[in-house]
Coordinates of C-alpha atoms and ligand atoms in Angstrom, one line a residue:
M1 CA 122.5 83.6 106.9
P2 CA 120.5 86.3 105.1
H3 CA 120.0 89.7 106.7
V4 CA 117.0 91.6 105.4
N5 CA 118.4 95.1 104.8
H6 CA 118.1 96.7 101.4
L7 CA 117.2 93.5 99.6
K8 CA 119.8 94.1 96.9
D9 CA 121.2 90.6 97.7
F10 CA 117.7 89.0 97.4
T11 CA 116.8 87.2 94.1
T12 CA 113.5 87.4 92.3
Q13 CA 112.9 83.9 93.6
D14 CA 113.6 84.8 97.2
L15 CA 111.1 87.7 97.1
T16 CA 108.5 85.6 95.2
D17 CA 108.9 82.9 97.9
I18 CA 108.4 85.3 100.8
L19 CA 105.3 86.8 99.1
S20 CA 104.0 83.3 98.4
W21 CA 104.4 82.3 102.1
A22 CA 102.7 85.5 103.2
K23 CA 99.7 84.6 101.0
T24 CA 99.7 80.9 102.0
I25 CA 99.8 81.8 105.8
K26 CA 97.2 84.5 105.4
D27 CA 94.8 82.0 103.7
N28 CA 95.5 79.1 106.0
P29 CA 96.4 80.6 109.5
D30 CA 95.4 77.5 111.4
D31 CA 98.1 75.5 109.6
F32 CA 100.8 77.8 111.0
R33 CA 99.8 78.3 114.6
S34 CA 102.9 76.5 115.9
A35 CA 105.2 77.3 113.0
L36 CA 107.6 79.4 115.2
S37 CA 107.0 77.6 118.5
H38 CA 109.8 78.4 121.0
Q39 CA 111.3 81.0 118.7
S40 CA 111.8 84.6 119.8
L41 CA 112.1 87.9 117.9
A42 CA 113.8 90.9 119.5
M43 CA 112.4 94.2 118.3
L44 CA 114.7 97.3 118.7
F45 CA 113.4 100.8 118.1
Q46 CA 115.4 104.0 117.9
K47 CA 112.4 105.7 116.3
T48 CA 108.6 105.7 116.8
S49 CA 106.4 103.0 115.2
T50 CA 102.8 101.8 115.3
R51 CA 102.5 99.3 112.4
T52 CA 105.9 97.8 112.4
R53 CA 105.8 97.1 116.1
V54 CA 102.3 95.8 116.2
S55 CA 102.6 93.6 113.0
F56 CA 105.8 91.9 114.0
E57 CA 104.6 91.3 117.6
V58 CA 101.2 89.9 116.5
A59 CA 102.9 87.9 113.7
M60 CA 105.1 86.1 116.2
T61 CA 102.2 85.5 118.6
E62 CA 100.0 84.1 115.8
L63 CA 102.8 81.8 114.6
G64 CA 103.3 80.4 118.0
G65 CA 106.5 82.3 118.9
H66 CA 107.3 85.3 121.1
A67 CA 108.3 88.9 120.4
L68 CA 110.1 91.2 122.9
F69 CA 110.2 95.0 122.5
L70 CA 113.4 96.8 123.4
D71 CA 113.4 100.6 123.5
W72 CA 116.8 102.1 122.7
Q73 CA 116.7 104.7 125.4
S74 CA 115.8 102.4 128.2
S75 CA 118.1 99.5 127.3
N76 CA 121.9 99.5 127.5
F77 CA 122.2 99.9 123.7
I78 CA 122.5 103.5 124.5
L79 CA 125.6 103.0 126.8
T80 CA 128.0 100.7 125.1
D81 CA 129.4 99.2 121.9
L82 CA 126.7 98.2 119.5
A83 CA 128.4 95.0 118.4
Y84 CA 128.7 93.7 122.0
E85 CA 125.0 94.3 122.7
I86 CA 123.9 92.6 119.5
E87 CA 126.3 89.6 119.9
Y88 CA 124.8 89.1 123.4
L89 CA 121.2 89.5 122.2
S90 CA 121.7 87.1 119.3
R91 CA 122.6 84.4 121.7
N92 CA 119.1 84.6 123.2
V93 CA 116.7 85.1 120.3
Q94 CA 116.3 83.5 116.8
V95 CA 115.8 86.8 114.8
I96 CA 116.2 90.5 115.4
M97 CA 114.3 93.4 113.9
A98 CA 115.7 96.9 114.3
R99 CA 114.3 100.3 113.3
L100 CA 117.3 102.6 113.2
L101 CA 118.2 106.1 112.3
H102 CA 121.2 105.1 110.3
N103 CA 121.8 102.1 108.0
S104 CA 125.4 102.1 109.0
D105 CA 124.3 100.9 112.5
F106 CA 122.3 98.1 110.9
L107 CA 125.5 97.0 109.1
T108 CA 127.5 97.0 112.3
M109 CA 124.8 95.0 114.0
A110 CA 124.4 92.5 111.2
A111 CA 128.1 91.8 111.3
A112 CA 128.0 91.1 115.0
S113 CA 124.7 89.1 115.0
Q114 CA 124.6 85.3 115.1
V115 CA 121.0 85.3 113.9
P116 CA 119.2 87.0 110.9
M117 CA 118.5 90.7 111.3
I118 CA 115.6 92.6 109.7
N119 CA 115.7 96.3 108.8
G120 CA 112.5 97.7 110.3
C121 CA 113.0 101.0 108.4
C122 CA 116.0 103.3 108.4
E123 CA 116.9 106.5 106.5
R124 CA 117.4 104.6 103.3
Y125 CA 115.3 101.5 103.1
H126 CA 111.9 100.1 104.3
P127 CA 112.0 96.5 102.9
C128 CA 109.1 95.2 105.0
Q129 CA 106.9 97.9 103.8
A130 CA 107.7 97.2 100.2
L131 CA 107.0 93.5 100.6
T132 CA 103.6 94.5 102.1
D133 CA 102.9 96.9 99.2
V134 CA 103.5 94.2 96.6
L135 CA 101.4 91.7 98.5
T136 CA 98.6 94.3 98.6
M137 CA 98.9 95.2 94.9
T138 CA 98.5 91.5 93.9
E139 CA 95.4 91.2 96.1
H140 CA 93.8 94.3 94.6
S141 CA 94.2 93.5 90.9
D142 CA 93.3 90.6 88.6
K143 CA 96.2 91.4 86.4
P144 CA 99.6 89.6 86.6
L145 CA 102.0 91.5 88.8
E146 CA 104.5 92.1 86.0
T147 CA 101.8 94.0 84.0
L148 CA 100.9 96.4 86.9
H149 CA 101.8 100.1 86.9
L150 CA 102.5 101.7 90.3
L151 CA 102.7 105.5 90.4
Y152 CA 104.6 106.8 93.4
T153 CA 104.1 110.6 94.0
G154 CA 106.0 112.7 96.6
V155 CA 109.6 112.6 97.6
Q156 CA 112.2 109.9 96.9
N157 CA 112.9 108.4 100.3
N158 CA 113.3 105.0 102.1
V159 CA 109.9 103.8 100.9
S160 CA 110.4 104.7 97.3
N161 CA 113.9 103.2 97.4
S162 CA 112.5 99.9 98.5
L163 CA 109.8 100.1 95.8
V164 CA 112.4 100.6 93.2
L165 CA 114.2 97.4 94.3
M166 CA 110.9 95.5 94.2
A167 CA 110.0 96.8 90.7
D168 CA 113.5 95.9 89.4
R169 CA 113.3 92.4 90.8
L170 CA 109.6 91.6 90.2
G171 CA 109.1 93.3 86.9
F172 CA 106.2 95.6 87.5
S173 CA 106.2 99.2 86.1
L174 CA 107.1 102.0 88.6
T175 CA 106.8 105.7 87.9
L176 CA 108.3 108.1 90.4
A177 CA 106.6 111.5 90.2
T178 CA 109.1 113.3 92.4
P179 CA 111.6 116.1 92.4
E180 CA 115.1 114.9 91.5
P181 CA 116.8 113.6 94.6
A182 CA 119.9 115.4 95.8
E183 CA 123.0 113.2 96.2
N184 CA 123.5 114.6 99.7
Q185 CA 120.0 113.6 100.7
E186 CA 119.9 111.1 103.6
S187 CA 118.0 108.5 101.6
F188 CA 120.2 108.7 98.4
D189 CA 121.4 105.3 97.2
A190 CA 123.5 105.3 94.1
D191 CA 122.8 101.7 93.2
L192 CA 119.0 102.3 93.3
Q193 CA 119.4 105.5 91.3
A194 CA 121.3 103.4 88.7
M195 CA 118.3 101.0 88.6
I196 CA 116.0 104.0 87.8
T197 CA 118.4 105.0 85.0
N198 CA 118.9 101.6 83.5
N199 CA 115.6 99.8 83.9
P200 CA 113.1 101.1 81.3
S201 CA 110.2 100.0 83.4
I202 CA 111.2 102.4 86.2
V203 CA 110.9 106.1 85.2
Q204 CA 110.9 109.4 86.9
V205 CA 108.6 112.2 85.9
A206 CA 108.1 115.8 87.1
D207 CA 104.4 115.6 87.7
P208 CA 102.0 112.7 88.6
R209 CA 99.6 113.9 85.9
D210 CA 102.2 112.8 83.3
A211 CA 101.7 109.1 84.2
I212 CA 98.4 108.8 86.0
V213 CA 96.3 107.7 82.9
S214 CA 97.9 104.2 82.9
A215 CA 98.4 103.8 86.7
D216 CA 96.8 100.9 88.5
F217 CA 97.9 102.2 91.8
I218 CA 98.9 105.7 93.1
Y219 CA 101.0 105.7 96.3
T220 CA 102.4 108.4 98.5
D221 CA 104.4 108.7 101.7
T222 CA 105.3 111.5 104.1
W223 CA 107.2 114.5 102.6
I224 CA 109.3 114.8 105.8
D225 CA 111.0 111.9 107.6
M226 CA 109.1 110.7 110.8
Q227 CA 111.8 111.7 113.2
Y228 CA 111.6 115.3 112.0
F229 CA 107.8 115.7 111.6
N230 CA 107.2 117.1 115.1
D231 CA 110.6 118.8 115.3
P232 CA 109.9 122.6 115.9
T233 CA 113.1 123.5 114.0
K234 CA 111.5 121.9 110.9
H235 CA 108.4 124.1 111.1
A236 CA 109.4 126.5 108.3
E237 CA 110.6 123.6 106.1
K238 CA 107.2 121.9 106.5
T239 CA 105.3 125.1 105.7
A240 CA 107.4 125.6 102.6
L241 CA 106.9 122.0 101.5
V242 CA 103.1 122.4 101.3
A243 CA 103.5 125.1 98.7
Q244 CA 106.5 123.5 96.8
M245 CA 105.0 120.0 96.7
Q246 CA 101.3 120.7 96.1
R247 CA 101.3 119.2 92.6
F248 CA 102.5 115.8 94.1
Q249 CA 99.6 115.6 96.7
I250 CA 97.0 112.9 96.3
N251 CA 93.7 114.7 96.3
A252 CA 90.3 114.5 94.7
D253 CA 91.4 116.6 91.7
L254 CA 94.4 114.4 90.9
V255 CA 92.6 111.1 91.0
A256 CA 89.3 112.4 89.4
G257 CA 88.1 110.1 86.6
H258 CA 90.9 107.5 87.0
E259 CA 90.3 103.8 87.7
L260 CA 93.1 103.2 90.2
K261 CA 93.7 102.3 93.8
I262 CA 95.1 104.8 96.4
M263 CA 97.9 103.6 98.6
H264 CA 99.8 105.1 101.6
D265 CA 102.1 103.3 104.0
M266 CA 100.9 105.4 107.1
P267 CA 101.2 107.3 109.3
I268 CA 99.2 109.8 107.3
H269 CA 99.6 113.6 107.4
N270 CA 96.3 115.1 106.2
D271 CA 96.7 118.0 103.7
Y272 CA 100.4 117.4 103.2
E273 CA 101.0 114.4 101.0
I274 CA 97.3 113.4 100.8
T275 CA 93.9 114.8 101.7
E276 CA 91.4 113.1 104.0
T277 CA 89.0 112.9 101.1
A278 CA 91.5 110.8 99.2
V279 CA 92.2 108.6 102.2
R280 CA 88.4 107.9 102.5
D281 CA 87.9 107.6 98.8
P282 CA 86.2 104.3 97.8
R283 CA 89.3 103.6 95.7
S284 CA 91.5 103.8 98.8
I285 CA 93.1 100.5 99.9
I286 CA 95.2 102.2 102.6
F287 CA 93.8 100.3 105.5
D288 CA 94.0 96.9 103.7
Q289 CA 97.6 97.8 102.9
A290 CA 98.4 98.6 106.5
A291 CA 96.6 95.5 107.7
N292 CA 98.8 93.5 105.3
R293 CA 101.9 94.4 107.3
L294 CA 101.0 91.5 109.6
H295 CA 100.8 89.0 106.7
A296 CA 103.9 90.2 105.0
Q297 CA 105.8 89.9 108.3
K298 CA 104.6 86.4 108.8
G299 CA 105.8 85.4 105.3
L300 CA 109.2 87.0 105.9
L301 CA 109.6 85.4 109.4
Y302 CA 108.5 82.0 108.2
W303 CA 110.9 82.2 105.2
L304 CA 113.8 83.3 107.4
L305 CA 113.3 80.8 110.2
V306 CA 111.8 77.8 108.6
A307 CA 111.5 77.6 104.8
N308 CA 114.9 79.0 103.9
T309 CA 116.9 77.2 106.5
Ligands
CP1 N1 104.5 102.2 107.7 C1 105.1 102.1 108.9 O1 106.3 101.7 108.9 O2 104.4 102.4 110.0 P1 105.0 102.6 111.4 O3 106.0 103.8 111.2 O4 103.8 103.0 112.3 O5 105.7 101.4 111.9

């Protein structure tokens, strides 16, 4: 039974199949209206979400199934042994998606679950976002995926980690224009760092301008993790980041004269990692990308519950 965590255990064929199902279902929605009939997805959230919650819930509805939302604070997950609660939950639903603070909790839950679990974003990985991102890239270019060049600018984090895995498995070129990650950083993953070192198609540069000429897509994400963004104790860190990270910001100057598409996984923080001008630029595909969360979730759910069983 596959659990969708960091995707390191997924083959190129697995990922290609999920993306192919996403495209097929997107193009032929009426053929899949009952595909997950009488199946239920439990969605557990320790952190806030807009897109992950909406897209999974709507995906289940549009595939004929049901999704139920469980907030950590108002369920008994907060009171007792995680493994007990998950073992119970997995006897009532066919699949569980969890957005957690710590990947270690995902591993505990996956070990106790009798049904597949999906990582809905933790401090290290965001696999569902990366599937969406690749789906979006394939839709916004006529070139074969393996010839595309994605330039990610900002900080190495859960989103860039999952893009590294995707690039390694699917063969597109990925440049990370980021400061060197510290090994004590929450998102640090030695296996993925080794992929950056060993795969010549994945490189790290100090400035996005070093790689932008050949980029088909430029992508950024928040400079500060979602759970800390409104934390008053992080105010000084946020202010300092604006100065330290300015060269990594997607703005009109950076993208001037380049034929590329602008991506961001949302939520957006104007004038931190990106400017509003760049968000609204005609080259921006940010809202298509966000809308594709729905289609990528459908492909993943269908693969997990029907095609791969
Ligand atoms: N990109 C993303 O995961 O969005 P949410 O945090 O709103 O779910």
